Amino acid sequence: MKTSSKIIIYDDGCPLCAAYTAGFVASGMLTAQGRRNFSNVDAVTFGLVDQARCHNEIPLVDTETKQVWYGIDALLELLDQKIPFIKFIGNIKPAKWFLQRTYKFISYNRKVIVGSAPKIGYDCSPDFNIPYRVYFLVFFFLFNTLMLLPLYQSVFSKSFIGGSSFAELQSSHLVLVAVNITIAIILGGKKALEYLGQVNMLALTCILLIIPMHFLTQFANNLGEGIYNFYLGLVGLVVIREYFRRMK
């Protein structure tokens, strides 16, 4: 059921925000006119929004009642049209606590996740939140570190890296982490955490690109070293290109 009086206002400088709000239109939860970005929303609708809060929590505006929902409440309000009881379940205290913190974890770090620069025009970049940036760094550092073992066993050990032990691979990873921390210390302040966020995402990108090959080896274990080397080479090229884009 499309809600014609409701308008979601998204950050058009964030590909992640653009993608999932487009999904609301495609699924019929919003009309095409019910999805607008901050650069194109009309002044009357924008005037209903808390301009400080909307940088961190996406607003959903009901133009008839003038009610505004933010963040996880806005998403639950829309999803409830297609998934009965989701708003009820999402508002149960433990569930709401988890959803709100997950939303903030993503929202405060969304510019790092997609690697987008501040846009020309209305810039809806989130506030710089040190605790959530640190959570982001720690969580994905641990994820990347733990994923090295299964990826070594299924992919790395069968490629040109196979001559090195897992301990050597993990040591190289930790040395690279130490180098990046040193660079961050030299940069200092906010720029240090911005830099660490970007290199953390580069490491995560590398891991995520290798995971499909990990699953492929569960079905075809003897692909040959050349295939593994070729695939890792392609991943390396993607990561190098992404490195220069993000550093720029």
PDB file of N, CA and C in Angstrom, residues 178-221:
ATOM      1  N   ALA A 178      49.759  -1.893  12.143  1.00  0.00           N
ATOM      2  CA  ALA A 178      50.639  -1.011  12.915  1.00  0.00           C
ATOM      3  C   ALA A 178      51.116   0.170  12.073  1.00  0.00           C
ATOM      4  N   VAL A 179      51.421  -0.074  10.798  1.00  0.00           N
ATOM      5  CA  VAL A 179      51.843   1.006   9.894  1.00  0.00           C
ATOM      6  C   VAL A 179      50.731   2.028   9.737  1.00  0.00           C
ATOM      7  N   ASN A 180      49.493   1.545   9.550  1.00  0.00           N
ATOM      8  CA  ASN A 180      48.367   2.455   9.382  1.00  0.00           C
ATOM      9  C   ASN A 180      48.078   3.252  10.651  1.00  0.00           C
ATOM     10  N   ILE A 181      48.247   2.623  11.803  1.00  0.00           N
ATOM     11  CA  ILE A 181      48.067   3.348  13.071  1.00  0.00           C
ATOM     12  C   ILE A 181      49.127   4.433  13.207  1.00  0.00           C
ATOM     13  N   THR A 182      50.351   4.124  12.787  1.00  0.00           N
ATOM     14  CA  THR A 182      51.440   5.116  12.834  1.00  0.00           C
ATOM     15  C   THR A 182      51.124   6.301  11.931  1.00  0.00           C
ATOM     16  N   ILE A 183      50.634   6.016  10.721  1.00  0.00           N
ATOM     17  CA  ILE A 183      50.245   7.094   9.804  1.00  0.00           C
ATOM     18  C   ILE A 183      49.135   7.933  10.418  1.00  0.00           C
ATOM     19  N   ALA A 184      48.174   7.262  11.070  1.00  0.00           N
ATOM     20  CA  ALA A 184      47.058   7.971  11.697  1.00  0.00           C
ATOM     21  C   ALA A 184      47.558   8.886  12.812  1.00  0.00           C
ATOM     22  N   ILE A 185      48.517   8.421  13.584  1.00  0.00           N
ATOM     23  CA  ILE A 185      49.074   9.242  14.673  1.00  0.00           C
ATOM     24  C   ILE A 185      49.745  10.484  14.098  1.00  0.00           C
ATOM     25  N   ILE A 186      50.429  10.314  12.983  1.00  0.00           N
ATOM     26  CA  ILE A 186      51.085  11.456  12.332  1.00  0.00           C
ATOM     27  C   ILE A 186      50.037  12.452  11.836  1.00  0.00           C
ATOM     28  N   LEU A 187      48.939  11.932  11.263  1.00  0.00           N
ATOM     29  CA  LEU A 187      47.875  12.809  10.772  1.00  0.00           C
ATOM     30  C   LEU A 187      47.211  13.548  11.924  1.00  0.00           C
ATOM     31  N   GLY A 188      46.953  12.828  13.005  1.00  0.00           N
ATOM     32  CA  GLY A 188      46.412  13.440  14.213  1.00  0.00           C
ATOM     33  C   GLY A 188      44.941  13.803  14.151  1.00  0.00           C
ATOM     34  N   GLY A 189      44.311  13.887  15.337  1.00  0.00           N
ATOM     35  CA  GLY A 189      42.952  14.384  15.483  1.00  0.00           C
ATOM     36  C   GLY A 189      41.907  13.620  14.685  1.00  0.00           C
ATOM     37  N   LYS A 190      40.937  14.362  14.183  1.00  0.00           N
ATOM     38  CA  LYS A 190      39.822  13.788  13.429  1.00  0.00           C
ATOM     39  C   LYS A 190      40.304  13.092  12.169  1.00  0.00           C
ATOM     40  N   LYS A 191      41.319  13.655  11.512  1.00  0.00           N
ATOM     41  CA  LYS A 191      41.812  13.069  10.269  1.00  0.00           C
ATOM     42  C   LYS A 191      42.383  11.672  10.508  1.00  0.00           C
ATOM     43  N   ALA A 192      42.907  11.425  11.701  1.00  0.00           N
ATOM     44  CA  ALA A 192      43.446  10.110  12.033  1.00  0.00           C
ATOM     45  C   ALA A 192      42.344   9.057  12.006  1.00  0.00           C
ATOM     46  N   LEU A 193      41.194   9.375  12.627  1.00  0.00           N
ATOM     47  CA  LEU A 193      40.090   8.426  12.653  1.00  0.00           C
ATOM     48  C   LEU A 193      39.435   8.287  11.281  1.00  0.00           C
ATOM     49  N   GLU A 194      39.450   9.368  10.508  1.00  0.00           N
ATOM     50  CA  GLU A 194      38.917   9.282   9.143  1.00  0.00           C
ATOM     51  C   GLU A 194      39.791   8.346   8.299  1.00  0.00           C
ATOM     52  N   TYR A 195      41.102   8.501   8.436  1.00  0.00           N
ATOM     53  CA  TYR A 195      42.036   7.659   7.683  1.00  0.00           C
ATOM     54  C   TYR A 195      41.884   6.190   8.086  1.00  0.00           C
ATOM     55  N   LEU A 196      41.830   5.922   9.395  1.00  0.00           N
ATOM     56  CA  LEU A 196      41.689   4.539   9.850  1.00  0.00           C
ATOM     57  C   LEU A 196      40.363   3.932   9.395  1.00  0.00           C
ATOM     58  N   GLY A 197      39.315   4.749   9.348  1.00  0.00           N
ATOM     59  CA  GLY A 197      38.039   4.263   8.847  1.00  0.00           C
ATOM     60  C   GLY A 197      38.136   3.830   7.394  1.00  0.00           C
ATOM     61  N   GLN A 198      38.840   4.617   6.584  1.00  0.00           N
ATOM     62  CA  GLN A 198      38.966   4.297   5.160  1.00  0.00           C
ATOM     63  C   GLN A 198      39.800   3.035   4.931  1.00  0.00           C
ATOM     64  N   VAL A 199      40.925   2.901   5.619  1.00  0.00           N
ATOM     65  CA  VAL A 199      41.758   1.709   5.402  1.00  0.00           C
ATOM     66  C   VAL A 199      41.083   0.461   5.975  1.00  0.00           C
ATOM     67  N   ASN A 200      40.290   0.653   7.041  1.00  0.00           N
ATOM     68  CA  ASN A 200      39.528  -0.471   7.589  1.00  0.00           C
ATOM     69  C   ASN A 200      38.514  -0.978   6.565  1.00  0.00           C
ATOM     70  N   MET A 201      37.865  -0.030   5.866  1.00  0.00           N
ATOM     71  CA  MET A 201      36.910  -0.421   4.834  1.00  0.00           C
ATOM     72  C   MET A 201      37.603  -1.076   3.654  1.00  0.00           C
ATOM     73  N   LEU A 202      38.812  -0.643   3.337  1.00  0.00           N
ATOM     74  CA  LEU A 202      39.570  -1.285   2.263  1.00  0.00           C
ATOM     75  C   LEU A 202      39.864  -2.741   2.606  1.00  0.00           C
ATOM     76  N   ALA A 203      40.247  -2.979   3.859  1.00  0.00           N
ATOM     77  CA  ALA A 203      40.510  -4.347   4.299  1.00  0.00           C
ATOM     78  C   ALA A 203      39.230  -5.178   4.246  1.00  0.00           C
ATOM     79  N   LEU A 204      38.124  -4.581   4.692  1.00  0.00           N
ATOM     80  CA  LEU A 204      36.840  -5.285   4.653  1.00  0.00           C
ATOM     81  C   LEU A 204      36.424  -5.585   3.215  1.00  0.00           C
ATOM     82  N   THR A 205      36.639  -4.621   2.320  1.00  0.00           N
ATOM     83  CA  THR A 205      36.315  -4.825   0.907  1.00  0.00           C
ATOM     84  C   THR A 205      37.084  -6.014   0.348  1.00  0.00           C
ATOM     85  N   CYS A 206      38.368  -6.089   0.690  1.00  0.00           N
ATOM     86  CA  CYS A 206      39.211  -7.194   0.239  1.00  0.00           C
ATOM     87  C   CYS A 206      38.667  -8.533   0.739  1.00  0.00           C
ATOM     88  N   ILE A 207      38.321  -8.583   2.029  1.00  0.00           N
ATOM     89  CA  ILE A 207      37.787  -9.814   2.620  1.00  0.00           C
ATOM     90  C   ILE A 207      36.478 -10.218   1.942  1.00  0.00           C
ATOM     91  N   LEU A 208      35.583  -9.248   1.759  1.00  0.00           N
ATOM     92  CA  LEU A 208      34.273  -9.545   1.172  1.00  0.00           C
ATOM     93  C   LEU A 208      34.396 -10.029  -0.270  1.00  0.00           C
ATOM     94  N   LEU A 209      35.374  -9.506  -1.003  1.00  0.00           N
ATOM     95  CA  LEU A 209      35.572  -9.933  -2.392  1.00  0.00           C
ATOM     96  C   LEU A 209      36.150 -11.345  -2.479  1.00  0.00           C
ATOM     97  N   ILE A 210      36.868 -11.760  -1.450  1.00  0.00           N
ATOM     98  CA  ILE A 210      37.479 -13.097  -1.466  1.00  0.00           C
ATOM     99  C   ILE A 210      36.510 -14.165  -0.962  1.00  0.00           C
ATOM    100  N   ILE A 211      35.524 -13.764  -0.163  1.00  0.00           N
ATOM    101  CA  ILE A 211      34.578 -14.732   0.402  1.00  0.00           C
ATOM    102  C   ILE A 211      33.863 -15.569  -0.674  1.00  0.00           C
ATOM    103  N   PRO A 212      33.437 -15.002  -1.823  1.00  0.00           N
ATOM    104  CA  PRO A 212      32.804 -15.864  -2.848  1.00  0.00           C
ATOM    105  C   PRO A 212      33.712 -17.000  -3.315  1.00  0.00           C
ATOM    106  N   MET A 213      35.010 -16.730  -3.450  1.00  0.00           N
ATOM    107  CA  MET A 213      35.938 -17.784  -3.844  1.00  0.00           C
ATOM    108  C   MET A 213      36.053 -18.840  -2.740  1.00  0.00           C
ATOM    109  N   HIS A 214      35.957 -18.390  -1.489  1.00  0.00           N
ATOM    110  CA  HIS A 214      35.980 -19.315  -0.351  1.00  0.00           C
ATOM    111  C   HIS A 214      34.827 -20.316  -0.474  1.00  0.00           C
ATOM    112  N   PHE A 215      33.623 -19.821  -0.780  1.00  0.00           N
ATOM    113  CA  PHE A 215      32.470 -20.718  -0.904  1.00  0.00           C
ATOM    114  C   PHE A 215      32.576 -21.586  -2.158  1.00  0.00           C
ATOM    115  N   LEU A 216      33.152 -21.038  -3.219  1.00  0.00           N
ATOM    116  CA  LEU A 216      33.314 -21.818  -4.443  1.00  0.00           C
ATOM    117  C   LEU A 216      34.203 -23.031  -4.201  1.00  0.00           C
ATOM    118  N   THR A 217      35.220 -22.875  -3.376  1.00  0.00           N
ATOM    119  CA  THR A 217      36.145 -23.987  -3.102  1.00  0.00           C
ATOM    120  C   THR A 217      35.466 -25.119  -2.332  1.00  0.00           C
ATOM    121  N   GLN A 218      34.324 -24.827  -1.692  1.00  0.00           N
ATOM    122  CA  GLN A 218      33.611 -25.886  -0.977  1.00  0.00           C
ATOM    123  C   GLN A 218      32.977 -26.871  -1.969  1.00  0.00           C
ATOM    124  N   PHE A 219      32.750 -26.404  -3.197  1.00  0.00           N
ATOM    125  CA  PHE A 219      32.134 -27.255  -4.216  1.00  0.00           C
ATOM    126  C   PHE A 219      33.148 -27.724  -5.267  1.00  0.00           C
ATOM    127  N   ALA A 220      34.172 -26.910  -5.496  1.00  0.00           N
ATOM    128  CA  ALA A 220      35.201 -27.268  -6.484  1.00  0.00           C
ATOM    129  C   ALA A 220      36.565 -26.988  -5.856  1.00  0.00           C
ATOM    130  N   ASN A 221      37.112 -28.001  -5.237  1.00  0.00           N
ATOM    131  CA  ASN A 221      38.316 -27.802  -4.423  1.00  0.00           C
ATOM    132  C   ASN A 221      39.594 -27.746  -5.244  1.00  0.00           C
TER     133      ASN A 221
END
